[in-house]
Tab-separated table of C-alpha atoms and ligand atoms in Angstrom:
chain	number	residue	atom	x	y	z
A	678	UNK	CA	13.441	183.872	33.873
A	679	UNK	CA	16.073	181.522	36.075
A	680	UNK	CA	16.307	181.556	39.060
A	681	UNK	CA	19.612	181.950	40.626
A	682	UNK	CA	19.096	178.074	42.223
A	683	UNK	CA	17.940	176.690	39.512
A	684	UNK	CA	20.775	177.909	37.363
A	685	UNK	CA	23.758	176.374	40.038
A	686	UNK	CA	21.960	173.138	39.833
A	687	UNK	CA	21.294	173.059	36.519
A	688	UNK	CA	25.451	173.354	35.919
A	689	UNK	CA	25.668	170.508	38.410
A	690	UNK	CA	27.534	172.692	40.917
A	691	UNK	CA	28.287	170.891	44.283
A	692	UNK	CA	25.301	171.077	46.841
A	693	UNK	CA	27.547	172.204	49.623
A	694	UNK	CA	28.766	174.960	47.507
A	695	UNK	CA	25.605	175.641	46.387
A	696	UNK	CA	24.587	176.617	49.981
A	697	UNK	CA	27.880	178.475	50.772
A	698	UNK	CA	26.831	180.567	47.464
A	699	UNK	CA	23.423	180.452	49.096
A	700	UNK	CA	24.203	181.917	52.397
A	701	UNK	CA	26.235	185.203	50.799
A	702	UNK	CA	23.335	185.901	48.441
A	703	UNK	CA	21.292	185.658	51.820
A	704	UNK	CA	23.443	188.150	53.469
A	705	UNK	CA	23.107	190.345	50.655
A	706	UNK	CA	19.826	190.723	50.387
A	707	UNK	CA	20.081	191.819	53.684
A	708	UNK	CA	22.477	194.264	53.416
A	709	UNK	CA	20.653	195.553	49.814
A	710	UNK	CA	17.548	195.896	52.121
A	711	UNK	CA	19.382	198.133	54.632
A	712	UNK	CA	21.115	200.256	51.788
A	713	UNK	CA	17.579	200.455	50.237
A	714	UNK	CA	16.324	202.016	53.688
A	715	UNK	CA	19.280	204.346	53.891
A	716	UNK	CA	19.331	206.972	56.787
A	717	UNK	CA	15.594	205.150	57.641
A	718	UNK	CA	17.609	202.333	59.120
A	719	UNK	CA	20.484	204.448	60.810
A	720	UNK	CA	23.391	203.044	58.278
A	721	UNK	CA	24.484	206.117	56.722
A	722	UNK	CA	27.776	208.070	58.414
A	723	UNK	CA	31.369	206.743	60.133
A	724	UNK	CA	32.125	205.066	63.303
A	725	UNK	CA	34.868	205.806	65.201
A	726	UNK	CA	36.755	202.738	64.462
A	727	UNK	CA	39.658	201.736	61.729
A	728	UNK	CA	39.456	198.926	60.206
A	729	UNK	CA	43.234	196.674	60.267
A	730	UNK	CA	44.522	198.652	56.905
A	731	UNK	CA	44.099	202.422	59.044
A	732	UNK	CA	40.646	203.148	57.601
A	733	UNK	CA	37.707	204.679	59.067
A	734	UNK	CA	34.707	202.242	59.527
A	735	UNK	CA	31.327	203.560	57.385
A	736	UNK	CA	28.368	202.118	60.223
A	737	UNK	CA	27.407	200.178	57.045
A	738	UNK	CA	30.717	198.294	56.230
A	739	UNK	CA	30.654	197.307	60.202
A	740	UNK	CA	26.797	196.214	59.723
A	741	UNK	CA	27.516	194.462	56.802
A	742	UNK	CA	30.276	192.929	57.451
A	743	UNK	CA	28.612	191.341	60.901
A	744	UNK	CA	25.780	190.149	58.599
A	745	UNK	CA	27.887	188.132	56.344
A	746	UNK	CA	29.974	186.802	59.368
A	747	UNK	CA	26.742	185.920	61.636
A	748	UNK	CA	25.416	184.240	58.512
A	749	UNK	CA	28.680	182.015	57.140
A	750	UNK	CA	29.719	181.100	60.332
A	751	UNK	CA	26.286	179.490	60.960
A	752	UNK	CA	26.784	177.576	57.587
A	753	UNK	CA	28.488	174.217	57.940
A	754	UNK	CA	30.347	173.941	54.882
A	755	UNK	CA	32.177	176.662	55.627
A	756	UNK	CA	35.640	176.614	57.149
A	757	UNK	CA	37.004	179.722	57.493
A	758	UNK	CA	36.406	183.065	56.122
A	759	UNK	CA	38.614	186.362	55.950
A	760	UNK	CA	37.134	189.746	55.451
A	761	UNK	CA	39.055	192.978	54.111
A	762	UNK	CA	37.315	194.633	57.789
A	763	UNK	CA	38.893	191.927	59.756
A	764	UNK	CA	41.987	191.832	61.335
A	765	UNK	CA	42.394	187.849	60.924
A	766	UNK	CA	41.237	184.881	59.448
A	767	UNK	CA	38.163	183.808	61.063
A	768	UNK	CA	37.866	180.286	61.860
A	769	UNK	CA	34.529	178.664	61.448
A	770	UNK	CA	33.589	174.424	60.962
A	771	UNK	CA	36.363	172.360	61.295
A	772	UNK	CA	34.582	170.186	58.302
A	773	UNK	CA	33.877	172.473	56.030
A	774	UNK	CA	34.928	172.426	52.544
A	775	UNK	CA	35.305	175.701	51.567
A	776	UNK	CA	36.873	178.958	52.574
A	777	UNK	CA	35.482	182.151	51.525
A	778	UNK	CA	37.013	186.169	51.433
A	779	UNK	CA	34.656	188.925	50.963
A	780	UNK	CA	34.779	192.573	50.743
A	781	UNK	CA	31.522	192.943	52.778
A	782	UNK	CA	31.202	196.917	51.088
A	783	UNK	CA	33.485	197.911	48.387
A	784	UNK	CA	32.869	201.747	47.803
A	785	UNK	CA	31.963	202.855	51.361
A	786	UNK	CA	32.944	206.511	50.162
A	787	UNK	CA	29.833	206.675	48.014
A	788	UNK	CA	27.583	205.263	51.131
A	789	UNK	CA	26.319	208.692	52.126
A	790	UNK	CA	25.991	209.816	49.007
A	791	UNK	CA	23.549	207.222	47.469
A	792	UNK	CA	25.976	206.111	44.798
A	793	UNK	CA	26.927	203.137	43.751
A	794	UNK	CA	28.453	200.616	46.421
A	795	UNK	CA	28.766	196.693	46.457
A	796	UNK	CA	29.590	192.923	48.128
A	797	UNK	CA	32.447	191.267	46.433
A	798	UNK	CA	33.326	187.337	47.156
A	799	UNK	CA	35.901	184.713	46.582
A	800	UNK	CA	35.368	180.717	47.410
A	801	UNK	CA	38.072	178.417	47.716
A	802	UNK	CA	38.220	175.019	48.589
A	803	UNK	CA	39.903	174.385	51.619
A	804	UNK	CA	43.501	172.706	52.130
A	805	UNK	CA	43.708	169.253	53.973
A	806	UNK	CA	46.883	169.253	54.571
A	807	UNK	CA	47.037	172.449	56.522
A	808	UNK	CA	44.515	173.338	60.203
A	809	UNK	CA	41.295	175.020	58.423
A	810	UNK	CA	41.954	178.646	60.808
A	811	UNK	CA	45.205	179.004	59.580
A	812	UNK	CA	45.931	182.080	57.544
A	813	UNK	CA	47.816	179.874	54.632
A	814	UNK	CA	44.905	178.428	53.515
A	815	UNK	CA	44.128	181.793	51.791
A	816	UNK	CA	47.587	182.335	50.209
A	817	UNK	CA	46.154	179.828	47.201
A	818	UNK	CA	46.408	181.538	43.891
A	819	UNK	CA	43.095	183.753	42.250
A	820	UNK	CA	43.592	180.690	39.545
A	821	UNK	CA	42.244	178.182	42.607
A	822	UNK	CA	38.991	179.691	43.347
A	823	UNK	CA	35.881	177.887	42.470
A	824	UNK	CA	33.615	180.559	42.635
A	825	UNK	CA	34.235	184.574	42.567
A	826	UNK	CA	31.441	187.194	42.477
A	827	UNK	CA	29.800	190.062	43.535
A	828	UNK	CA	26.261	191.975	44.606
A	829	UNK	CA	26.290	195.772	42.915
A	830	UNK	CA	23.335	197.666	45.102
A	831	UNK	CA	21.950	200.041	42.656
A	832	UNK	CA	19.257	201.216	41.312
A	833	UNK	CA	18.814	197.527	40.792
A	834	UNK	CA	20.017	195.057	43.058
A	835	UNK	CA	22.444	192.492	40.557
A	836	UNK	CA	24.349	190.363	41.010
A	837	UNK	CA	27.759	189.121	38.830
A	838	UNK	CA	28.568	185.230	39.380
A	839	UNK	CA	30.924	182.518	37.977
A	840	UNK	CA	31.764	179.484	39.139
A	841	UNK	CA	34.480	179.266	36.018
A	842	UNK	CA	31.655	178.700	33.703
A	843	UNK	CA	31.006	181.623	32.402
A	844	UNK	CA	29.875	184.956	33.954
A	845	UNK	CA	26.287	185.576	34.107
A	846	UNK	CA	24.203	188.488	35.947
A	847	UNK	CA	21.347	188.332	37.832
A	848	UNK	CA	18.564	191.037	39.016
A	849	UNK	CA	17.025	190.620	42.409
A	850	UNK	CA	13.374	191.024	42.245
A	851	UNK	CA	12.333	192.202	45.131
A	852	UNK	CA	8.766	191.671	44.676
A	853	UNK	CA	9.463	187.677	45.371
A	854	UNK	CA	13.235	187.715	47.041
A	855	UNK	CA	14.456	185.778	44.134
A	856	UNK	CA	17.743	186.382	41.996
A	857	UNK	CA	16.683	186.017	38.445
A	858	UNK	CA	19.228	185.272	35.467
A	859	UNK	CA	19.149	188.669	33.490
A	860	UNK	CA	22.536	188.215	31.268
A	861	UNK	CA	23.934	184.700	30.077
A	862	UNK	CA	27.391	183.764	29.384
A	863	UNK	CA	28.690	187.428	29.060
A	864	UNK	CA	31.077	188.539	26.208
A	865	UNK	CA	33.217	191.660	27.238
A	866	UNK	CA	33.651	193.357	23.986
A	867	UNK	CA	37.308	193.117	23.268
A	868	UNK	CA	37.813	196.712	21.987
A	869	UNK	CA	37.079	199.836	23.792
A	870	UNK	CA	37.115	203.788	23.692
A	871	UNK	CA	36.355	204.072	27.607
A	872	UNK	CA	38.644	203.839	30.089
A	873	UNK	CA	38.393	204.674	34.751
A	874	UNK	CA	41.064	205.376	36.493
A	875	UNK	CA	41.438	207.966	39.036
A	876	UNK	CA	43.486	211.079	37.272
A	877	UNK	CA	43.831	213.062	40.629
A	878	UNK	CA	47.077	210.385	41.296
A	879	UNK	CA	48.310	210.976	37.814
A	880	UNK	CA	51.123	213.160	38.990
A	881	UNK	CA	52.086	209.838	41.247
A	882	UNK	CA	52.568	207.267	38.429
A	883	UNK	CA	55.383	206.265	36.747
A	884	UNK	CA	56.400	207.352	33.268
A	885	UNK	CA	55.123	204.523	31.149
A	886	UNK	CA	51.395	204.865	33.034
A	887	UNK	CA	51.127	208.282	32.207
A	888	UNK	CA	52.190	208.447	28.828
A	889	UNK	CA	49.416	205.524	28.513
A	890	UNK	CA	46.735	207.753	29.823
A	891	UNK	CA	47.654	210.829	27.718
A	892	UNK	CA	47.887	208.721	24.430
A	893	UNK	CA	44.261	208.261	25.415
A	894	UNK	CA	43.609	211.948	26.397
A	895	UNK	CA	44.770	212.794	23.210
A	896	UNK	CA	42.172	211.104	20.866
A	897	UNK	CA	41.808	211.150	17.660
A	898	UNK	CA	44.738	213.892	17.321
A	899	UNK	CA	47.192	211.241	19.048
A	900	UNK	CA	49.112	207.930	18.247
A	901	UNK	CA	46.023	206.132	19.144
A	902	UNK	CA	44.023	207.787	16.987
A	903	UNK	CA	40.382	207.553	18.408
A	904	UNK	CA	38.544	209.428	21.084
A	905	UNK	CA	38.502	208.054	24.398
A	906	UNK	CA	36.097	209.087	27.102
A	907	UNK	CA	36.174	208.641	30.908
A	908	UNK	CA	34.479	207.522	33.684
A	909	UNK	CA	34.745	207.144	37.380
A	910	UNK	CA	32.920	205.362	40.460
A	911	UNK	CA	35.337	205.687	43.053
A	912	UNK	CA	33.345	202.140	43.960
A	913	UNK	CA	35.101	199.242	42.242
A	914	UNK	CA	32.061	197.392	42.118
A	915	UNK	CA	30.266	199.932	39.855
A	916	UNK	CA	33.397	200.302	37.139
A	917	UNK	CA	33.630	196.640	36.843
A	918	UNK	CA	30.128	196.242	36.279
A	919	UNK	CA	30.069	198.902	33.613
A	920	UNK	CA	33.205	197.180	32.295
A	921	UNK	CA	31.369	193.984	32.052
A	922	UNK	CA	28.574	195.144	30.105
A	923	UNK	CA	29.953	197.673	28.012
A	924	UNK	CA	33.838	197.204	27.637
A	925	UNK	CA	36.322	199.512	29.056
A	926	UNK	CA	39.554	199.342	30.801
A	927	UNK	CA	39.489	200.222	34.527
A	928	UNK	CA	42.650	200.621	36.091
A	929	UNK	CA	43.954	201.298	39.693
A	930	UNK	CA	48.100	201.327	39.258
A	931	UNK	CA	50.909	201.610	41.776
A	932	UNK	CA	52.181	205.497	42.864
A	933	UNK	CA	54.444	207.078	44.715
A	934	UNK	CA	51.782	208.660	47.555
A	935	UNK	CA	53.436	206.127	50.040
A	936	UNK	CA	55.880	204.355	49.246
A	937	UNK	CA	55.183	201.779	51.840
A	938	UNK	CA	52.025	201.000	50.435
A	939	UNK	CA	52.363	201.603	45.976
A	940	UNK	CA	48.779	199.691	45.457
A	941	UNK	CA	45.249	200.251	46.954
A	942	UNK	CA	42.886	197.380	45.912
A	943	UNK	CA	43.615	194.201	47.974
A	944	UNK	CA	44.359	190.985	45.731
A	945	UNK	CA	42.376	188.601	48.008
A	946	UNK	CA	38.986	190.727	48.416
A	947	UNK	CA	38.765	192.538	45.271
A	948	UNK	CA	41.289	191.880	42.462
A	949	UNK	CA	41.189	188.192	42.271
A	950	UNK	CA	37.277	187.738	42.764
A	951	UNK	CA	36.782	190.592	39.747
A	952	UNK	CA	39.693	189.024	38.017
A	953	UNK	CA	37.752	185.852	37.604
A	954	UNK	CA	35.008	187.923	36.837
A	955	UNK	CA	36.598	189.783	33.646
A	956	UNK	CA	38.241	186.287	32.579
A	957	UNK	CA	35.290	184.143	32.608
A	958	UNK	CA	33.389	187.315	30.147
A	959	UNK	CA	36.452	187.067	27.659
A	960	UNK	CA	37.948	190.026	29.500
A	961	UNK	CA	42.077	190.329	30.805
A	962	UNK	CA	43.117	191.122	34.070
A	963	UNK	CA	46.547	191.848	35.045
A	964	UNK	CA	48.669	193.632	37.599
A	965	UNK	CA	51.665	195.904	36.393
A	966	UNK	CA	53.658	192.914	35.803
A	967	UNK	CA	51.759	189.092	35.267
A	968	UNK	CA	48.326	187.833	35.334
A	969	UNK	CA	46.407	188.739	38.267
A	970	UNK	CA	44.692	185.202	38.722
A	971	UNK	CA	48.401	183.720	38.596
A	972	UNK	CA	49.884	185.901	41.702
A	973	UNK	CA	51.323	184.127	44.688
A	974	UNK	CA	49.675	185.497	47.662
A	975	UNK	CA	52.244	186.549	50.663
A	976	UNK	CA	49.949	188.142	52.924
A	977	UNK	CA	45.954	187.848	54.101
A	978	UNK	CA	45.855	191.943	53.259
A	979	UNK	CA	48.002	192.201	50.330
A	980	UNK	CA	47.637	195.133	47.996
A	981	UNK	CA	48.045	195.314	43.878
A	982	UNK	CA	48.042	197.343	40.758
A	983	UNK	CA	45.117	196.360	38.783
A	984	UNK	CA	44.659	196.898	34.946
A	985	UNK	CA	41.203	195.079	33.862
A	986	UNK	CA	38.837	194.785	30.934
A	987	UNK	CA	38.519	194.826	27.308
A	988	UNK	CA	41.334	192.017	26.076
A	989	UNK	CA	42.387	194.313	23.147
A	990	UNK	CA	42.895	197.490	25.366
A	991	UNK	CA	44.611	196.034	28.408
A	992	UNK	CA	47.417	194.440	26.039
A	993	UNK	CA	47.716	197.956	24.875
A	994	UNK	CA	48.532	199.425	28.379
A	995	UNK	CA	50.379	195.979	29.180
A	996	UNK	CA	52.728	196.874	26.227
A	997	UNK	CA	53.444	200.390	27.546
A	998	UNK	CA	54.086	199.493	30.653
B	699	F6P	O1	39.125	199.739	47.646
B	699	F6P	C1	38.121	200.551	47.772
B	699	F6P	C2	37.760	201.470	46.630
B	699	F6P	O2	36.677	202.215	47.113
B	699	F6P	C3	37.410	200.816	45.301
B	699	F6P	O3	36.126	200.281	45.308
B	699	F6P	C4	37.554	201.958	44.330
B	699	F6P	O4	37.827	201.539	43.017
B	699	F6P	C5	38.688	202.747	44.924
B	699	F6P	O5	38.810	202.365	46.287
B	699	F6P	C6	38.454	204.231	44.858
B	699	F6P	O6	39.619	204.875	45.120
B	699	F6P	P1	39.768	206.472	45.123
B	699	F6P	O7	39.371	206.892	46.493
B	699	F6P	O8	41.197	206.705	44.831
B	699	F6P	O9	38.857	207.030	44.085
């Protein structure tokens, strides 16, 4: 099997993104081992603190996201970095080329539970024109980054790459520290009869969502005529993943909970990186109203409705909604 290296050169990927790709997977690993080791290594339960969007900090998402600081900071090509657990951008080489956001643990509910949990990141290449630091650099659109991925820790440790190639998967052996290609060029299939969302908001959507959701509920007895089933992670991470390798539709729309605040995934840490994702697998990704990977960015923390996964079933919510 391929290793992970071997794979970036072999698609002629530049070197110095090679090592920013390098130093995440590094980080990782890391933070895979300390999962792995659980309540052994003190990560499990909350801190006091909030992180800038009013939630409580999970030890782990602090630990983790240190790791993946400590580590990109120390790597040269790398020239500024924003993280959904920090505040602002963090500046880092003045020379670098590229710019990367990370959700350093997506799913930190399912921490102390031993479910499903992940690392999700986004590379860009960073603007000349404008001071590398500066919070602008990341309002470039989900269609600009060069590479968008993310580590699942699970029973396996995989991870879920593209640099706009093609998604592939690989499975860390942990025997000999390696990433090993495990899935080539992944096709999403386009159809589907599974779909995630979280029905506890349902009461909270508009009109058009929940008549989507009910067509589905109804199966073979309603206008869409086939059964649906349904499945949850409450870790994005996970329900993309299954997405990826067995179709589905996973959706996160806007409610009316608070109206200051209709979406919960953020577009820079987890939407566009997973958007890229689907895409580059065949899939569709959209927000309630255009093409997730086409969005204009307004702010570093920005939140959005996310519909993703099988083509043929996301054009069938798009066209209720
Ligand atoms: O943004 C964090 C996240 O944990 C996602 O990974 C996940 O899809 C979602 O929130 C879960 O939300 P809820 O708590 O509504 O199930």
């Amino acid at each position: 099997m391929k290793k992970l290296l071997n794979v970036l050169r072999s698609d002629e990927i530049d070197t110095d993104l090679i090592q920013v790709i390098e130093t995440l997977i590094d980080a990782s690993k890391e933070i895979a081992f300390r999962v792995r080791q659980g309540a052994l290594a003190g990560v499990l339960g909350s801190s006091q603190e909030e992180n800038v969007q009013g939630e409580t900090q999970k030890y782990l998402d602090i630990i983790s996201n240190q790791l993946m600081k400590d580590l990109l900071l120390a790597c040269e090509p790398v020239a500024a970095l924003a993280s959904e657990e920090e505040d602002t951008v963090v500046a880092a080489n003045a020379t670098g080329k590229y710019l990367v956001a990370f959700d350093p643990l997506d799913g930190s509910s399912n921490i102390d539970i031993n479910g499903q949990i992940g690392t999700i990141f986004s590379i860009y290449r960073a603007l000349d024109s404008i001071p590398h630091h500066s919070e602008l650099q990341f309002s470039q659109k989900g269609s600009q980054q060069v590479c968008a991925g993310y580590v699942l820790y699970g029973p396996s440790t995989l991870l879920a790459i593209t640099t706009g190639n093609g998604t592939r998967c690989f499975t860390l052996d942990s025997r000999q520290g390696d990433f090993l290609l495990t899935s080539d060029k992944i096709q999403i299939a386009k159809d589907t009869q599974e779909f995630a969302i979280n029905m506890s908001n349902s009461r909270f959507w508009n009109e058009a969502m929940k008549s989507y959701i009910n067509d589905l509920v109804l199966g073979e007895t309603g206008p869409r005529a086939k059964r649906f089933n349904m499945r949850w992670n409450a870790a994005m991470v996970g329900d993309v993943h299954r997405v990826l390798t067995r179709g589905g539709i996973f959706l996160y729309p806007s409610d009316s909970r608070n109206a200051k605040q209709p979406a919960k995934l953020r577009l820079l840490y987890e939407a566009n990186p997973m958007a890229m994702l689907i895409e580059n697998a065949g899939g569709k990704a959209h927000s309630e109203t255009q093409r997730i990977l086409d969005i204009q960015p307004q702010q570093l923390h920005e939140r959005v409705a996310v519909i993703l996964g099988s083509a043929n079933e996301v054009s069938e919510c798009l066209a209720y909604l």
